Amino acid sequence: MAADLSNIVKAYDVRGVVPDEWDERLAELFGAAFVEVTNASAIVIGHDMRPSSPGLSGAFARGAAARGVDVTLIGLCSTDQLYYASGLLDLPGAMFTASHNPAQYNGIKLCRAGAAPVGQDTGLSQIRELVEKWSEEGVPETAPVAAGTITERDTLAGYAEHLKGLVDLTSIRPLKVVVDAGNGMGGHTVPTVFDGLPLELVPMYFELDGTFPNHEANPLDPKNIVDLQARVLAEGADLGLAFDGDADRCFVVDERGEGVSPSAITALVAARELARNGGTGVVIHNLITSWSVPEVVREHGGTPVRTRVGHSFIKEEMAKSGAIFGGEHSAHYYFKDFWNADTGMLAALHVLAALGGQEGPLSELVASYDRYQGSGEINSTVADQAGRMAAVKAAYAGQDGVDTDELDGLTVTGADWWFNLRPSNTEPLLRLNVEARDTATLHKVRDEVLALVRA
């Protein structure tokens, strides 16, 4: 019987429980299907520290090599290190990780040569169809072809040097920084990237352990940065950094132990990237980032462009517009000089350079980039997503001074506030983000919308 991959092939990647939902046999078929769809003659593969990652990535490599494709294995790496290898070698790539998901999960993030994304509309649906078909019929024979080679290559040092070449860190003052790697791949990459910089590094949970014994490797959930916040205060550190499981996202904590909004980091990095590019350029931001982001971009001579939420939309728009930088409120940061791919590590280096280039504390530095009050993402479980969305739309339709758009879910904008309500693609949830000029207005709008959503 053909495998049903509907639960594990998502909009942007493959992700599911191992071995219940997928295993090495299917990973081998994914490898064969990936090279078929991309028409690759060579690929690069990396993996995270999860117990199942070496076996799954090895099976994928065998499936690709059996189709005559040469495979370069870069072994343990962060997702942005895999993107670096894809860009450097100009090869399609596969990263085995389930990011911040629990230990029993694993997945594959795929890209074409130059780290170009592979999602449902750019090859992933065809890959799924082939794997489902071949799981029943077997992989078809091809004309006699020699198996591809499988070789290993270390890219960590090159990755670190490439990133440090994109940020001027030559004159920063000494800084004390606490880094919580969450037992994820930041524990592998941070020591090499930070080597040679005037930083006193205080490591937390750097031991690579895909069972995540200390906390989930998802720094956007406030409970997962509690340890980091306490350690920053205890150490009297200048800042704290928290990476997710595959270390492509970075969350920042200031010297007071307070989390810094990813929108503020987006604005700060946007200002720096615009300065690097002569005060001009396009900056991409998704529609749930703060009003601060487009304001700062315009103030520094740039052109802000608003997109849907999700890395495939950001990367597509960056390629189309020639944008120099893009940011999401989920702490994904994208750089033209990094093949339009996302790298939390490069954003972290920008924060270190900005902080180390002046004498004030981080809280003061980011204050000018954090101008409004935000709710964060509020999830509500609903049985009828479409019905609740329609009810909210109807409640605000026609109000004086209120605009609505449906670029991604429903965005409603008033004079002093806005909110976005989006359905989850995978769960019976509606996700609400609200921003306002003051706390009272924020709470009023938030409570009004939630009353409609949860009616």
Coordinates of C-alpha atoms in Angstrom, one line a residue:
M1 CA 0.0 0.0 0.0
A2 CA 1.3 3.5 -0.8
A3 CA 2.4 5.6 2.1
D4 CA 0.2 8.5 3.1
L5 CA 2.4 11.5 3.7
S6 CA -0.3 14.1 4.1
N7 CA 0.5 14.5 7.8
I8 CA 4.2 14.9 7.5
V9 CA 4.7 17.0 4.3
K10 CA 4.0 20.5 5.4
A11 CA 3.9 23.8 3.5
Y12 CA 7.7 24.3 3.7
D13 CA 9.2 21.1 4.9
V14 CA 8.8 17.5 6.0
R15 CA 8.2 16.9 9.7
G16 CA 6.8 14.0 11.7
V17 CA 7.3 11.4 14.4
V18 CA 10.0 8.8 13.9
P19 CA 9.5 5.9 13.3
D20 CA 5.7 6.1 13.6
E21 CA 5.1 8.5 10.7
W22 CA 8.3 8.1 8.7
D23 CA 11.6 6.2 8.8
E24 CA 14.8 5.4 7.0
R25 CA 13.0 3.5 4.2
L26 CA 11.0 6.6 3.4
A27 CA 14.0 8.9 3.8
E28 CA 15.8 6.9 1.1
L29 CA 12.8 7.4 -1.2
F30 CA 12.8 11.1 -0.4
G31 CA 16.5 11.3 -1.5
A32 CA 15.7 9.6 -4.8
A33 CA 12.6 11.8 -5.3
F34 CA 14.5 15.0 -4.4
V35 CA 17.1 14.5 -7.1
E36 CA 14.5 13.5 -9.6
V37 CA 12.5 16.7 -9.0
T38 CA 15.5 19.1 -8.8
N39 CA 17.3 17.3 -11.7
A40 CA 20.5 17.6 -9.6
S41 CA 23.8 16.0 -10.4
A42 CA 25.2 16.6 -6.9
I43 CA 23.7 17.6 -3.5
V44 CA 24.8 18.5 0.0
I45 CA 23.3 17.1 3.2
G46 CA 23.5 18.1 6.8
H47 CA 21.8 17.1 10.1
D48 CA 21.1 18.2 13.6
M49 CA 21.8 16.4 16.9
R50 CA 18.6 14.3 17.2
P51 CA 19.2 10.6 17.7
S52 CA 17.4 9.7 14.5
S53 CA 19.2 12.3 12.3
P54 CA 22.4 10.4 11.3
G55 CA 20.4 7.4 10.1
L56 CA 17.8 9.4 8.2
S57 CA 20.3 11.6 6.5
G58 CA 22.4 8.6 5.6
A59 CA 19.4 6.9 4.1
F60 CA 18.5 10.0 2.1
A61 CA 22.1 10.1 0.8
R62 CA 21.9 6.4 -0.3
G63 CA 18.7 7.1 -2.2
A64 CA 20.3 10.1 -4.0
A65 CA 23.5 8.3 -4.8
A66 CA 21.7 5.3 -6.2
R67 CA 20.3 7.7 -8.9
G68 CA 23.9 8.6 -9.9
V69 CA 24.1 11.8 -7.9
D70 CA 27.3 12.8 -6.0
V71 CA 26.6 13.6 -2.3
T72 CA 28.6 15.8 0.0
L73 CA 27.9 15.2 3.7
I74 CA 28.7 18.1 6.0
G75 CA 27.5 16.2 9.1
L76 CA 26.4 18.0 12.3
C77 CA 25.4 21.6 11.4
S78 CA 22.8 24.3 11.9
T79 CA 20.2 24.9 9.2
D80 CA 21.9 28.2 8.2
Q81 CA 25.2 26.3 7.9
L82 CA 23.5 24.0 5.4
Y83 CA 22.3 27.1 3.5
Y84 CA 25.8 28.3 3.5
A85 CA 27.1 25.1 2.1
S86 CA 24.3 25.1 -0.6
G87 CA 25.2 28.7 -1.5
L88 CA 29.0 28.1 -1.4
L89 CA 28.9 24.9 -3.5
D90 CA 25.9 26.0 -5.6
L91 CA 24.2 22.7 -4.9
P92 CA 20.7 21.7 -3.8
G93 CA 20.6 20.8 -0.1
A94 CA 18.8 18.8 2.5
M95 CA 18.9 19.6 6.3
F96 CA 17.6 16.9 8.7
T97 CA 16.0 18.6 11.6
A98 CA 12.6 19.2 13.3
S99 CA 13.8 22.5 14.6
H100 CA 12.1 23.1 18.0
N101 CA 9.8 20.1 17.9
P102 CA 10.1 17.4 20.7
A103 CA 12.7 14.7 20.5
Q104 CA 10.6 12.0 18.8
Y105 CA 10.1 14.3 15.7
N106 CA 12.4 14.7 12.8
G107 CA 12.1 16.4 9.4
I108 CA 13.8 17.7 6.2
K109 CA 14.3 21.2 5.1
L110 CA 15.0 21.2 1.4
C111 CA 16.5 23.9 -0.9
R112 CA 17.7 24.2 -4.5
A113 CA 21.1 25.4 -5.4
G114 CA 22.0 28.7 -3.8
A115 CA 19.7 28.0 -0.8
A116 CA 16.6 28.7 -2.9
P117 CA 13.6 27.4 -1.0
V118 CA 11.6 24.2 -1.8
G119 CA 8.0 24.4 -0.7
Q120 CA 4.7 23.0 -1.7
D121 CA 4.6 25.2 -4.8
T122 CA 8.3 24.9 -5.7
G123 CA 8.8 21.1 -5.8
L124 CA 7.7 19.7 -2.4
S125 CA 4.3 18.5 -3.6
Q126 CA 5.9 16.7 -6.6
I127 CA 8.5 15.1 -4.2
R128 CA 5.6 13.9 -2.0
E129 CA 3.7 12.4 -4.9
L130 CA 6.8 10.4 -6.0
V131 CA 7.6 9.1 -2.5
E132 CA 4.0 8.0 -2.1
K133 CA 4.0 6.3 -5.5
W134 CA 7.4 4.6 -5.1
S135 CA 6.6 3.4 -1.6
E136 CA 4.2 1.0 -3.3
E137 CA 5.7 0.4 -6.7
G138 CA 9.4 0.8 -5.9
V139 CA 11.8 3.3 -7.5
P140 CA 11.8 2.8 -11.2
E141 CA 14.9 1.5 -12.9
T142 CA 16.9 4.1 -14.9
A143 CA 19.3 3.6 -17.7
P144 CA 22.5 1.9 -16.4
V145 CA 24.3 4.6 -14.4
A146 CA 27.1 4.4 -11.9
A147 CA 26.2 5.2 -8.3
G148 CA 27.2 8.6 -7.2
T149 CA 30.0 9.2 -4.7
I150 CA 29.4 10.0 -1.0
T151 CA 32.1 12.2 0.5
E152 CA 32.4 14.3 3.7
R153 CA 33.3 18.0 4.0
D154 CA 33.7 20.2 7.1
T155 CA 32.1 23.6 6.5
L156 CA 31.9 25.1 10.0
A157 CA 35.1 27.2 9.8
G158 CA 34.1 28.6 6.4
Y159 CA 30.6 29.3 7.6
A160 CA 31.9 31.3 10.6
E161 CA 34.3 33.3 8.5
H162 CA 31.7 34.1 5.9
L163 CA 29.3 35.5 8.6
K164 CA 32.0 37.5 10.3
G165 CA 32.9 39.0 6.9
L166 CA 29.4 40.5 6.6
V167 CA 29.6 42.5 9.9
D168 CA 32.3 44.9 11.0
L169 CA 33.2 43.6 14.5
T170 CA 36.7 45.1 14.5
S171 CA 36.2 47.9 17.0
I172 CA 33.5 46.6 19.4
R173 CA 34.1 46.9 23.1
P174 CA 34.4 43.8 25.3
L175 CA 31.0 42.3 26.0
K176 CA 29.8 39.6 28.4
V177 CA 27.2 37.4 26.6
V178 CA 25.2 34.5 27.9
V179 CA 24.1 32.0 25.2
D180 CA 21.4 29.4 25.7
A181 CA 21.8 26.8 23.0
G182 CA 18.9 24.6 24.4
N183 CA 21.1 21.5 23.7
G184 CA 20.7 22.3 20.0
M185 CA 23.0 23.2 17.2
G186 CA 24.0 26.6 18.7
G187 CA 26.3 24.6 21.0
H188 CA 28.1 23.4 17.9
T189 CA 28.3 26.7 15.9
V190 CA 28.6 29.5 18.6
P191 CA 32.1 28.6 19.8
T192 CA 33.6 28.8 16.3
V193 CA 31.6 31.9 15.2
F194 CA 32.5 33.8 18.4
D195 CA 36.2 32.7 18.4
G196 CA 38.5 35.7 18.2
L197 CA 35.9 38.3 19.2
P198 CA 36.2 40.4 22.4
L199 CA 33.4 38.4 24.1
E200 CA 33.2 36.7 27.4
L201 CA 31.0 33.8 26.6
V202 CA 28.8 32.2 29.3
P203 CA 27.5 29.0 27.7
M204 CA 24.2 27.3 28.7
Y205 CA 23.1 23.9 27.6
F206 CA 25.8 23.6 24.9
E207 CA 25.8 19.8 25.1
L208 CA 24.3 18.4 21.9
D209 CA 21.3 16.4 23.1
G210 CA 18.3 15.8 20.8
T211 CA 16.2 14.7 23.8
F212 CA 16.3 18.3 25.1
P213 CA 16.7 17.5 28.8
N214 CA 16.6 21.1 30.0
H215 CA 13.8 22.8 28.1
E216 CA 12.3 22.9 24.6
A217 CA 14.6 24.5 22.1
N218 CA 11.9 27.1 21.2
P219 CA 12.9 30.6 22.5
L220 CA 9.7 32.2 21.4
D221 CA 7.8 30.4 24.2
P222 CA 8.5 32.6 27.3
K223 CA 8.9 29.6 29.6
N224 CA 12.0 28.5 27.6
I225 CA 14.0 31.7 28.2
V226 CA 13.5 31.8 32.0
D227 CA 16.8 30.2 32.6
L228 CA 18.6 32.6 30.3
Q229 CA 16.9 35.6 31.8
A230 CA 18.0 34.6 35.3
R231 CA 21.6 33.8 34.2
V232 CA 22.0 37.2 32.4
L233 CA 21.0 38.9 35.7
A234 CA 23.2 36.6 37.9
E235 CA 26.2 37.1 35.6
G236 CA 25.7 40.9 35.2
A237 CA 25.9 40.2 31.4
D238 CA 25.5 42.7 28.7
L239 CA 22.9 40.5 26.9
G240 CA 21.7 37.0 26.4
L241 CA 21.1 35.0 23.2
A242 CA 18.8 32.0 22.8
F243 CA 18.9 29.7 19.7
D244 CA 16.3 27.2 18.7
G245 CA 17.0 23.5 18.0
D246 CA 18.5 23.9 14.5
A247 CA 20.0 27.4 15.4
D248 CA 18.5 29.3 12.5
R249 CA 16.4 31.5 14.9
C250 CA 17.9 33.8 17.6
F251 CA 16.1 35.5 20.4
V252 CA 17.7 38.4 22.3
V253 CA 17.5 39.2 26.1
D254 CA 18.7 42.6 27.3
E255 CA 20.9 43.4 30.4
R256 CA 17.8 43.6 32.6
G257 CA 16.7 40.1 31.7
E258 CA 13.9 41.4 29.5
G259 CA 13.2 39.8 26.1
V260 CA 13.8 42.1 23.1
S261 CA 11.0 42.0 20.5
P262 CA 12.1 40.3 17.3
S263 CA 10.4 43.3 15.5
A264 CA 12.9 45.6 17.3
I265 CA 15.8 43.4 16.2
T266 CA 14.4 43.5 12.6
A267 CA 14.3 47.3 12.7
L268 CA 17.8 47.5 14.2
V269 CA 19.4 45.2 11.7
A270 CA 17.4 46.9 8.8
A271 CA 18.9 50.2 9.8
R272 CA 22.4 48.7 9.8
E273 CA 22.0 46.9 6.5
L274 CA 20.6 50.1 4.9
A275 CA 23.7 52.0 6.2
R276 CA 25.9 49.3 4.6
N277 CA 24.2 49.7 1.3
G278 CA 24.5 53.5 1.1
G279 CA 21.1 54.3 2.7
T280 CA 19.0 52.7 0.0
G281 CA 17.4 49.3 -0.5
V282 CA 14.3 47.3 -0.1
V283 CA 13.6 45.6 3.3
I284 CA 11.0 42.9 3.6
H285 CA 8.8 42.4 6.7
N286 CA 5.8 40.2 7.2
L287 CA 2.4 41.6 8.2
I288 CA 2.7 40.8 11.9
T289 CA 5.9 42.7 12.5
S290 CA 5.5 46.0 14.4
W291 CA 4.6 49.3 12.8
S292 CA 8.1 50.2 14.0
V293 CA 9.8 48.2 11.2
P294 CA 8.5 50.1 8.1
E295 CA 8.9 53.4 10.0
V296 CA 12.5 52.8 10.8
V297 CA 13.2 51.5 7.2
R298 CA 11.7 54.7 5.7
E299 CA 13.6 56.9 8.2
H300 CA 16.9 55.3 7.1
G301 CA 16.2 55.8 3.4
G302 CA 14.9 52.3 2.6
T303 CA 11.7 51.0 1.0
P304 CA 9.6 48.6 3.2
V305 CA 7.7 45.8 1.5
R306 CA 5.0 43.9 3.4
T307 CA 4.5 40.1 2.8
R308 CA 2.6 37.1 4.1
V309 CA 4.0 35.2 7.1
G310 CA 6.4 32.4 6.1
H311 CA 9.9 32.0 4.9
S312 CA 8.9 30.9 1.3
F313 CA 7.0 34.2 0.8
I314 CA 9.8 36.3 2.3
K315 CA 12.5 34.5 0.2
E316 CA 10.4 34.8 -3.0
E317 CA 9.8 38.5 -2.4
M318 CA 13.5 39.1 -1.6
A319 CA 14.5 37.5 -4.9
K320 CA 11.9 39.4 -6.9
S321 CA 12.6 42.8 -5.3
G322 CA 16.4 42.5 -4.8
A323 CA 15.8 43.2 -1.1
I324 CA 18.9 43.6 1.1
F325 CA 17.2 42.2 4.3
G326 CA 14.0 40.7 5.6
G327 CA 12.7 40.0 9.0
E328 CA 9.8 38.2 10.7
H329 CA 8.4 38.5 14.2
S330 CA 9.2 34.8 14.7
A331 CA 12.9 35.8 14.9
H332 CA 13.8 34.6 11.3
Y333 CA 16.1 37.1 9.7
Y334 CA 17.0 37.0 5.9
F335 CA 20.0 38.5 4.2
K336 CA 20.7 39.2 0.5
D337 CA 24.4 38.5 1.3
F338 CA 23.5 35.1 2.6
W339 CA 21.7 33.9 -0.5
N340 CA 18.4 35.5 0.7
A341 CA 18.3 32.7 3.3
D342 CA 17.6 33.1 7.0
T343 CA 20.4 33.1 9.7
G344 CA 19.8 34.0 13.3
M345 CA 23.6 33.9 13.8
L346 CA 24.2 36.8 11.5
A347 CA 21.4 38.8 13.2
A348 CA 23.1 38.1 16.5
L349 CA 26.4 39.4 15.2
H350 CA 24.7 42.6 14.1
V351 CA 23.3 43.0 17.6
L352 CA 26.7 42.5 19.1
A353 CA 28.3 45.0 16.7
A354 CA 25.6 47.6 17.4
L355 CA 25.9 47.2 21.2
G356 CA 29.7 47.0 21.2
G357 CA 30.0 50.1 19.0
Q358 CA 28.5 52.4 21.7
E359 CA 28.6 52.6 25.5
G360 CA 25.0 52.4 26.5
P361 CA 23.1 49.2 27.6
L362 CA 21.1 47.2 25.1
S363 CA 17.8 48.3 26.6
E364 CA 18.5 51.9 25.7
L365 CA 19.9 50.9 22.2
V366 CA 16.7 49.1 21.2
A367 CA 14.2 51.5 22.8
S368 CA 14.1 53.7 19.6
Y369 CA 13.2 50.6 17.6
D370 CA 10.4 49.3 19.9
R371 CA 7.8 52.1 19.8
Y372 CA 4.4 50.3 20.3
Q373 CA 2.7 47.8 22.6
G374 CA 2.3 44.3 21.3
S375 CA 0.2 41.3 22.4
G376 CA 2.4 38.6 21.1
E377 CA 0.6 35.7 19.4
I378 CA -2.5 34.5 21.1
N379 CA -3.9 31.1 20.0
S380 CA -7.6 30.2 20.3
T381 CA -8.9 26.7 19.6
V382 CA -12.0 27.0 17.4
A383 CA -14.2 24.4 15.7
D384 CA -15.2 26.7 12.8
Q385 CA -12.2 28.8 11.7
A386 CA -14.0 30.3 8.7
G387 CA -17.1 31.1 10.7
R388 CA -15.2 32.9 13.4
M389 CA -13.1 34.8 10.9
A390 CA -16.2 35.9 9.1
A391 CA -17.8 37.1 12.3
V392 CA -14.7 39.2 13.1
K393 CA -14.6 40.7 9.6
A394 CA -18.3 41.6 9.8
A395 CA -17.9 43.3 13.2
Y396 CA -15.3 45.7 11.8
A397 CA -16.5 46.1 8.3
G398 CA -17.6 49.7 7.5
Q399 CA -16.4 51.3 10.7
D400 CA -15.1 54.8 10.1
G401 CA -11.4 55.1 9.9
V402 CA -10.9 51.3 9.9
D403 CA -9.3 49.5 7.0
T404 CA -9.2 45.7 6.3
D405 CA -7.1 43.5 4.0
E406 CA -6.8 39.8 3.5
L407 CA -3.2 39.4 2.3
D408 CA -2.8 36.7 5.0
G409 CA -5.8 36.0 7.1
L410 CA -7.6 39.2 8.2
T411 CA -5.7 42.4 9.0
V412 CA -7.8 45.3 10.5
T413 CA -6.2 48.7 11.0
G414 CA -7.4 51.7 13.0
A415 CA -5.8 55.0 13.8
D416 CA -4.0 53.8 16.9
W417 CA -4.0 50.0 16.5
W418 CA -4.1 47.0 14.2
F419 CA -4.6 43.3 14.5
N420 CA -4.1 40.3 12.4
L421 CA -6.1 37.1 12.7
R422 CA -4.9 34.0 10.8
P423 CA -6.0 30.4 10.7
S424 CA -3.4 27.7 11.4
N425 CA -2.7 25.4 8.4
T426 CA -2.2 22.4 10.6
E427 CA -4.4 22.8 13.7
P428 CA -7.9 24.0 14.6
L429 CA -6.5 27.3 15.8
L430 CA -6.9 31.0 15.1
R431 CA -3.8 33.1 15.8
L432 CA -4.2 36.7 16.9
N433 CA -1.6 39.5 17.0
V434 CA -2.5 43.0 18.2
E435 CA -0.5 46.2 18.4
A436 CA -1.4 49.6 19.7
R437 CA 0.1 52.9 20.7
D438 CA -0.7 52.4 24.3
T439 CA -1.5 49.5 26.7
A440 CA -5.1 50.4 27.4
T441 CA -5.9 50.5 23.6
L442 CA -4.1 47.2 23.2
H443 CA -6.1 45.5 25.9
K444 CA -9.4 46.9 24.6
V445 CA -8.8 45.7 21.0
R446 CA -7.4 42.3 22.1
D447 CA -10.4 41.6 24.4
E448 CA -12.9 42.7 21.7
V449 CA -11.5 40.4 19.1
L450 CA -11.0 37.4 21.5
A451 CA -14.7 37.8 22.5
L452 CA -15.7 37.4 18.9
V453 CA -13.3 34.5 18.2
R454 CA -14.2 32.5 21.3
A455 CA -18.0 33.2 21.2

